[in-house]
Amino acid sequence: MRYLRHLPKLGMATMLAISALPAAAQQELGLTSAIEIAIRNDPWLQGSVYQEQALREEAVAQGSLPDPRLTLGLANLPTDTFDLGQEAMTQTTVGITQRFPRGDSRRIAKARVLQMASIQPRQRDNRELKVTETVTHLWLDVWRAQQSVQLIESSRGLFEQLEDVAQAGYRSATMSARQQDVIRASVELTRLDDRLTALSAELSSSREALAEWVGAWVDEIAGIRADLLAVDDAIPSYLTALSANGSPKVDSALAIDHPMIRATDELIEVRTLEVDLARQAYKPEWSLSAQYGYRDRAPNGQDRADLFSVGISVDLPLFTSNRQDRNLKASVARAETVKTERMLQLRQLQASARSALARIERLDERITRYRETLLPQMEQQAEAALSAYNSDDGDFAEAVRARIAELNARIELVQMVAERARSQASFDYVTAGADNASPSSSTRYQD
């Protein structure tokens, strides 16, 4: 599989090693393995191989001569007596006719089917790329929900501590704690649990969607239920690493080598051959026939000579305005239609590349800002608000809001990282075949 050359192979030794791991360790699935498993178990790819085989076999048949036609009959039989020997013209005949198709139509028809077969490898390349993009998106959906759930679960202890602080201050009356602070802490803890429930539902849904593509791993290797499927905590670096060379330029030549465009190029060749085939209809079709006629003896016992006939027939395509001319115009129109489809595909790929690249650039800026500036500041703010409250110099609501804002920022960062990786996967798909197309090309295909 062509696209898998970029990915580390998951050979039999690795598969056996995975199967020997403890059950808990088997529940984590890496992105590289998920992509390979999905491609290896994609029925569409196997169906395309069969389709190519069928077309190549059909091409041999298209290039062969039509089967000869055998004719048996009785000629000039007298209707008064039906006696085979009564009349000298009566014959028992056997004949054979061979038809020769018009012009070079056999060679063109064979080339056309072979050209159709050559589309299948291009479509398989595109399918592998599309499966890679789809599985990457689904894997990232699981990763995003999984990371968000882990963040909330790890933050729950902090909110429980806030509730304990509020209750202790209210009972001891050593701080300006009020009953509404205790209630506020309880409400926020309940909201946190509700948010965790919603994210858990999202996680289960994402796991089921991913399991559709990696069901072989879930059932045969990991031996777990789809709703327990977990992914690695780390996203492969080729989806997240910044490029040292800056962003690539998205020009008109970027998508020329994309498998989808190459498949369309092959289809254009098919339509061109169909135009050539339509032109062959203006040439005559020939037939060669030979016939042997056996004659019975005459009534007086005299032998009669048997007869042999040979002939050539040819049709005359003289009236072409309503058939040949129309078919040729239709073939030319179909060829032009595919050319316009190719232009649309190029525009769509280039637009998608520009859109994905713009998202990547903006997300890189935001991720850097969150990691280097915003999160440290929000963490300091939350610590300061809590310290002020503990010192009876701040408001409990402010301390809670600071903690919630910090948690939300961390979840937003997880979402941005996942979205950046999704955009990178989409960019890699639409720029497949282009050299140095990816913003992180220096680190692509390295876990």
PDB file of N, CA and C in Angstrom, residues 90-152:
ATOM      1  N   THR A  90     -31.124 -28.642 -55.026  1.00  0.00           N
ATOM      2  CA  THR A  90     -31.286 -28.926 -53.596  1.00  0.00           C
ATOM      3  C   THR A  90     -29.932 -29.263 -52.969  1.00  0.00           C
ATOM      4  N   GLN A  91     -29.676 -28.611 -51.829  1.00  0.00           N
ATOM      5  CA  GLN A  91     -28.378 -28.802 -51.157  1.00  0.00           C
ATOM      6  C   GLN A  91     -28.561 -28.864 -49.643  1.00  0.00           C
ATOM      7  N   THR A  92     -27.711 -29.612 -49.015  1.00  0.00           N
ATOM      8  CA  THR A  92     -27.530 -29.536 -47.564  1.00  0.00           C
ATOM      9  C   THR A  92     -26.274 -28.704 -47.334  1.00  0.00           C
ATOM     10  N   THR A  93     -26.437 -27.572 -46.680  1.00  0.00           N
ATOM     11  CA  THR A  93     -25.334 -26.612 -46.604  1.00  0.00           C
ATOM     12  C   THR A  93     -24.790 -26.487 -45.188  1.00  0.00           C
ATOM     13  N   VAL A  94     -23.510 -26.190 -45.124  1.00  0.00           N
ATOM     14  CA  VAL A  94     -22.835 -25.823 -43.878  1.00  0.00           C
ATOM     15  C   VAL A  94     -21.917 -24.640 -44.208  1.00  0.00           C
ATOM     16  N   GLY A  95     -22.023 -23.583 -43.433  1.00  0.00           N
ATOM     17  CA  GLY A  95     -21.241 -22.385 -43.713  1.00  0.00           C
ATOM     18  C   GLY A  95     -20.658 -21.778 -42.450  1.00  0.00           C
ATOM     19  N   ILE A  96     -19.665 -20.954 -42.636  1.00  0.00           N
ATOM     20  CA  ILE A  96     -19.042 -20.260 -41.513  1.00  0.00           C
ATOM     21  C   ILE A  96     -18.781 -18.812 -41.924  1.00  0.00           C
ATOM     22  N   THR A  97     -19.033 -17.913 -40.991  1.00  0.00           N
ATOM     23  CA  THR A  97     -18.872 -16.483 -41.260  1.00  0.00           C
ATOM     24  C   THR A  97     -18.030 -15.857 -40.156  1.00  0.00           C
ATOM     25  N   GLN A  98     -17.041 -15.080 -40.556  1.00  0.00           N
ATOM     26  CA  GLN A  98     -16.183 -14.363 -39.601  1.00  0.00           C
ATOM     27  C   GLN A  98     -16.344 -12.864 -39.826  1.00  0.00           C
ATOM     28  N   ARG A  99     -16.701 -12.151 -38.730  1.00  0.00           N
ATOM     29  CA  ARG A  99     -16.879 -10.709 -38.825  1.00  0.00           C
ATOM     30  C   ARG A  99     -15.609  -9.998 -38.341  1.00  0.00           C
ATOM     31  N   PHE A 100     -15.231  -8.930 -39.014  1.00  0.00           N
ATOM     32  CA  PHE A 100     -14.068  -8.114 -38.661  1.00  0.00           C
ATOM     33  C   PHE A 100     -14.555  -6.709 -38.302  1.00  0.00           C
ATOM     34  N   PRO A 101     -14.436  -6.326 -37.017  1.00  0.00           N
ATOM     35  CA  PRO A 101     -14.971  -5.023 -36.576  1.00  0.00           C
ATOM     36  C   PRO A 101     -14.359  -3.858 -37.340  1.00  0.00           C
ATOM     37  N   ARG A 102     -15.002  -2.717 -37.202  1.00  0.00           N
ATOM     38  CA  ARG A 102     -14.652  -1.532 -37.979  1.00  0.00           C
ATOM     39  C   ARG A 102     -13.249  -1.025 -37.650  1.00  0.00           C
ATOM     40  N   GLY A 103     -12.499  -0.736 -38.687  1.00  0.00           N
ATOM     41  CA  GLY A 103     -11.217  -0.068 -38.565  1.00  0.00           C
ATOM     42  C   GLY A 103     -10.329  -0.637 -37.475  1.00  0.00           C
ATOM     43  N   ASP A 104      -9.892   0.242 -36.568  1.00  0.00           N
ATOM     44  CA  ASP A 104      -8.999  -0.137 -35.477  1.00  0.00           C
ATOM     45  C   ASP A 104      -9.758  -0.235 -34.159  1.00  0.00           C
ATOM     46  N   SER A 105     -11.044  -0.536 -34.244  1.00  0.00           N
ATOM     47  CA  SER A 105     -11.893  -0.487 -33.052  1.00  0.00           C
ATOM     48  C   SER A 105     -11.498  -1.526 -32.003  1.00  0.00           C
ATOM     49  N   ARG A 106     -11.002  -2.674 -32.429  1.00  0.00           N
ATOM     50  CA  ARG A 106     -10.616  -3.692 -31.435  1.00  0.00           C
ATOM     51  C   ARG A 106      -9.455  -3.201 -30.571  1.00  0.00           C
ATOM     52  N   ARG A 107      -8.434  -2.653 -31.190  1.00  0.00           N
ATOM     53  CA  ARG A 107      -7.277  -2.167 -30.434  1.00  0.00           C
ATOM     54  C   ARG A 107      -7.679  -1.017 -29.521  1.00  0.00           C
ATOM     55  N   ILE A 108      -8.521  -0.106 -30.029  1.00  0.00           N
ATOM     56  CA  ILE A 108      -8.927   1.041 -29.220  1.00  0.00           C
ATOM     57  C   ILE A 108      -9.802   0.600 -28.057  1.00  0.00           C
ATOM     58  N   ALA A 109     -10.701  -0.361 -28.322  1.00  0.00           N
ATOM     59  CA  ALA A 109     -11.564  -0.855 -27.252  1.00  0.00           C
ATOM     60  C   ALA A 109     -10.742  -1.529 -26.156  1.00  0.00           C
ATOM     61  N   LYS A 110      -9.716  -2.275 -26.537  1.00  0.00           N
ATOM     62  CA  LYS A 110      -8.843  -2.913 -25.556  1.00  0.00           C
ATOM     63  C   LYS A 110      -8.073  -1.866 -24.758  1.00  0.00           C
ATOM     64  N   ALA A 111      -7.534  -0.859 -25.460  1.00  0.00           N
ATOM     65  CA  ALA A 111      -6.793   0.195 -24.779  1.00  0.00           C
ATOM     66  C   ALA A 111      -7.697   0.971 -23.831  1.00  0.00           C
ATOM     67  N   ARG A 112      -8.956   1.160 -24.217  1.00  0.00           N
ATOM     68  CA  ARG A 112      -9.893   1.893 -23.361  1.00  0.00           C
ATOM     69  C   ARG A 112     -10.121   1.162 -22.045  1.00  0.00           C
ATOM     70  N   VAL A 113     -10.343  -0.146 -22.102  1.00  0.00           N
ATOM     71  CA  VAL A 113     -10.598  -0.907 -20.875  1.00  0.00           C
ATOM     72  C   VAL A 113      -9.340  -0.980 -20.010  1.00  0.00           C
ATOM     73  N   LEU A 114      -8.176  -1.121 -20.657  1.00  0.00           N
ATOM     74  CA  LEU A 114      -6.929  -1.104 -19.886  1.00  0.00           C
ATOM     75  C   LEU A 114      -6.733   0.239 -19.204  1.00  0.00           C
ATOM     76  N   GLN A 115      -7.128   1.317 -19.880  1.00  0.00           N
ATOM     77  CA  GLN A 115      -7.027   2.643 -19.277  1.00  0.00           C
ATOM     78  C   GLN A 115      -7.974   2.772 -18.091  1.00  0.00           C
ATOM     79  N   MET A 116      -9.150   2.168 -18.192  1.00  0.00           N
ATOM     80  CA  MET A 116     -10.080   2.164 -17.066  1.00  0.00           C
ATOM     81  C   MET A 116      -9.489   1.391 -15.887  1.00  0.00           C
ATOM     82  N   ALA A 117      -8.787   0.292 -16.202  1.00  0.00           N
ATOM     83  CA  ALA A 117      -8.149  -0.477 -15.129  1.00  0.00           C
ATOM     84  C   ALA A 117      -7.061   0.337 -14.440  1.00  0.00           C
ATOM     85  N   SER A 118      -6.365   1.179 -15.197  1.00  0.00           N
ATOM     86  CA  SER A 118      -5.287   1.976 -14.609  1.00  0.00           C
ATOM     87  C   SER A 118      -5.810   3.063 -13.674  1.00  0.00           C
ATOM     88  N   ILE A 119      -7.109   3.343 -13.717  1.00  0.00           N
ATOM     89  CA  ILE A 119      -7.693   4.315 -12.780  1.00  0.00           C
ATOM     90  C   ILE A 119      -7.718   3.745 -11.367  1.00  0.00           C
ATOM     91  N   GLN A 120      -7.899   2.443 -11.243  1.00  0.00           N
ATOM     92  CA  GLN A 120      -8.082   1.834  -9.927  1.00  0.00           C
ATOM     93  C   GLN A 120      -6.903   2.048  -8.976  1.00  0.00           C
ATOM     94  N   PRO A 121      -5.630   1.868  -9.416  1.00  0.00           N
ATOM     95  CA  PRO A 121      -4.531   2.150  -8.476  1.00  0.00           C
ATOM     96  C   PRO A 121      -4.523   3.591  -7.987  1.00  0.00           C
ATOM     97  N   ARG A 122      -4.876   4.545  -8.875  1.00  0.00           N
ATOM     98  CA  ARG A 122      -4.949   5.945  -8.456  1.00  0.00           C
ATOM     99  C   ARG A 122      -6.055   6.131  -7.419  1.00  0.00           C
ATOM    100  N   GLN A 123      -7.178   5.489  -7.648  1.00  0.00           N
ATOM    101  CA  GLN A 123      -8.281   5.610  -6.702  1.00  0.00           C
ATOM    102  C   GLN A 123      -7.937   4.951  -5.375  1.00  0.00           C
ATOM    103  N   ARG A 124      -7.165   3.876  -5.423  1.00  0.00           N
ATOM    104  CA  ARG A 124      -6.749   3.239  -4.164  1.00  0.00           C
ATOM    105  C   ARG A 124      -5.795   4.150  -3.397  1.00  0.00           C
ATOM    106  N   ASP A 125      -4.887   4.812  -4.118  1.00  0.00           N
ATOM    107  CA  ASP A 125      -4.011   5.780  -3.453  1.00  0.00           C
ATOM    108  C   ASP A 125      -4.833   6.866  -2.770  1.00  0.00           C
ATOM    109  N   ASN A 126      -5.825   7.383  -3.487  1.00  0.00           N
ATOM    110  CA  ASN A 126      -6.666   8.425  -2.913  1.00  0.00           C
ATOM    111  C   ASN A 126      -7.470   7.891  -1.735  1.00  0.00           C
ATOM    112  N   ARG A 127      -7.948   6.664  -1.853  1.00  0.00           N
ATOM    113  CA  ARG A 127      -8.716   6.064  -0.760  1.00  0.00           C
ATOM    114  C   ARG A 127      -7.853   5.912   0.491  1.00  0.00           C
ATOM    115  N   GLU A 128      -6.610   5.467   0.323  1.00  0.00           N
ATOM    116  CA  GLU A 128      -5.724   5.331   1.479  1.00  0.00           C
ATOM    117  C   GLU A 128      -5.490   6.680   2.149  1.00  0.00           C
ATOM    118  N   LEU A 129      -5.294   7.715   1.329  1.00  0.00           N
ATOM    119  CA  LEU A 129      -5.122   9.053   1.886  1.00  0.00           C
ATOM    120  C   LEU A 129      -6.377   9.511   2.619  1.00  0.00           C
ATOM    121  N   LYS A 130      -7.543   9.225   2.024  1.00  0.00           N
ATOM    122  CA  LYS A 130      -8.797   9.653   2.648  1.00  0.00           C
ATOM    123  C   LYS A 130      -9.063   8.876   3.928  1.00  0.00           C
ATOM    124  N   VAL A 131      -8.771   7.587   3.917  1.00  0.00           N
ATOM    125  CA  VAL A 131      -8.926   6.792   5.139  1.00  0.00           C
ATOM    126  C   VAL A 131      -7.986   7.317   6.225  1.00  0.00           C
ATOM    127  N   THR A 132      -6.771   7.671   5.825  1.00  0.00           N
ATOM    128  CA  THR A 132      -5.824   8.229   6.787  1.00  0.00           C
ATOM    129  C   THR A 132      -6.372   9.508   7.409  1.00  0.00           C
ATOM    130  N   GLU A 133      -6.919  10.389   6.576  1.00  0.00           N
ATOM    131  CA  GLU A 133      -7.488  11.628   7.098  1.00  0.00           C
ATOM    132  C   GLU A 133      -8.684  11.342   8.011  1.00  0.00           C
ATOM    133  N   THR A 134      -9.565  10.460   7.569  1.00  0.00           N
ATOM    134  CA  THR A 134     -10.765  10.154   8.352  1.00  0.00           C
ATOM    135  C   THR A 134     -10.412   9.536   9.695  1.00  0.00           C
ATOM    136  N   VAL A 135      -9.533   8.533   9.683  1.00  0.00           N
ATOM    137  CA  VAL A 135      -9.156   7.862  10.931  1.00  0.00           C
ATOM    138  C   VAL A 135      -8.409   8.831  11.856  1.00  0.00           C
ATOM    139  N   THR A 136      -7.588   9.691  11.267  1.00  0.00           N
ATOM    140  CA  THR A 136      -6.888  10.695  12.085  1.00  0.00           C
ATOM    141  C   THR A 136      -7.891  11.600  12.788  1.00  0.00           C
ATOM    142  N   HIS A 137      -8.902  12.068  12.057  1.00  0.00           N
ATOM    143  CA  HIS A 137      -9.917  12.927  12.663  1.00  0.00           C
ATOM    144  C   HIS A 137     -10.660  12.196  13.786  1.00  0.00           C
ATOM    145  N   LEU A 138     -11.036  10.942  13.526  1.00  0.00           N
ATOM    146  CA  LEU A 138     -11.766  10.180  14.549  1.00  0.00           C
ATOM    147  C   LEU A 138     -10.888   9.899  15.765  1.00  0.00           C
ATOM    148  N   TRP A 139      -9.620   9.558  15.504  1.00  0.00           N
ATOM    149  CA  TRP A 139      -8.690   9.303  16.613  1.00  0.00           C
ATOM    150  C   TRP A 139      -8.527  10.568  17.451  1.00  0.00           C
ATOM    151  N   LEU A 140      -8.427  11.709  16.788  1.00  0.00           N
ATOM    152  CA  LEU A 140      -8.273  12.973  17.506  1.00  0.00           C
ATOM    153  C   LEU A 140      -9.535  13.332  18.286  1.00  0.00           C
ATOM    154  N   ASP A 141     -10.707  12.955  17.772  1.00  0.00           N
ATOM    155  CA  ASP A 141     -11.940  13.182  18.530  1.00  0.00           C
ATOM    156  C   ASP A 141     -11.909  12.410  19.844  1.00  0.00           C
ATOM    157  N   VAL A 142     -11.442  11.162  19.766  1.00  0.00           N
ATOM    158  CA  VAL A 142     -11.312  10.370  20.996  1.00  0.00           C
ATOM    159  C   VAL A 142     -10.273  11.005  21.911  1.00  0.00           C
ATOM    160  N   TRP A 143      -9.147  11.399  21.340  1.00  0.00           N
ATOM    161  CA  TRP A 143      -8.077  12.011  22.151  1.00  0.00           C
ATOM    162  C   TRP A 143      -8.571  13.272  22.843  1.00  0.00           C
ATOM    163  N   ARG A 144      -9.278  14.124  22.128  1.00  0.00           N
ATOM    164  CA  ARG A 144      -9.761  15.384  22.695  1.00  0.00           C
ATOM    165  C   ARG A 144     -10.721  15.132  23.856  1.00  0.00           C
ATOM    166  N   ALA A 145     -11.681  14.248  23.636  1.00  0.00           N
ATOM    167  CA  ALA A 145     -12.631  13.942  24.708  1.00  0.00           C
ATOM    168  C   ALA A 145     -11.939  13.257  25.877  1.00  0.00           C
ATOM    169  N   GLN A 146     -11.023  12.372  25.567  1.00  0.00           N
ATOM    170  CA  GLN A 146     -10.305  11.647  26.617  1.00  0.00           C
ATOM    171  C   GLN A 146      -9.471  12.598  27.465  1.00  0.00           C
ATOM    172  N   GLN A 147      -8.751  13.529  26.817  1.00  0.00           N
ATOM    173  CA  GLN A 147      -7.941  14.491  27.556  1.00  0.00           C
ATOM    174  C   GLN A 147      -8.812  15.431  28.383  1.00  0.00           C
ATOM    175  N   SER A 148      -9.952  15.827  27.829  1.00  0.00           N
ATOM    176  CA  SER A 148     -10.859  16.729  28.565  1.00  0.00           C
ATOM    177  C   SER A 148     -11.412  16.045  29.801  1.00  0.00           C
ATOM    178  N   VAL A 149     -11.792  14.770  29.648  1.00  0.00           N
ATOM    179  CA  VAL A 149     -12.289  14.015  30.799  1.00  0.00           C
ATOM    180  C   VAL A 149     -11.204  13.903  31.872  1.00  0.00           C
ATOM    181  N   GLN A 150      -9.977  13.629  31.450  1.00  0.00           N
ATOM    182  CA  GLN A 150      -8.885  13.507  32.423  1.00  0.00           C
ATOM    183  C   GLN A 150      -8.628  14.831  33.138  1.00  0.00           C
ATOM    184  N   LEU A 151      -8.734  15.945  32.410  1.00  0.00           N
ATOM    185  CA  LEU A 151      -8.540  17.248  33.045  1.00  0.00           C
ATOM    186  C   LEU A 151      -9.599  17.519  34.103  1.00  0.00           C
ATOM    187  N   ILE A 152     -10.844  17.222  33.768  1.00  0.00           N
ATOM    188  CA  ILE A 152     -11.920  17.468  34.730  1.00  0.00           C
ATOM    189  C   ILE A 152     -11.791  16.543  35.938  1.00  0.00           C
TER     190      ILE A 152
END
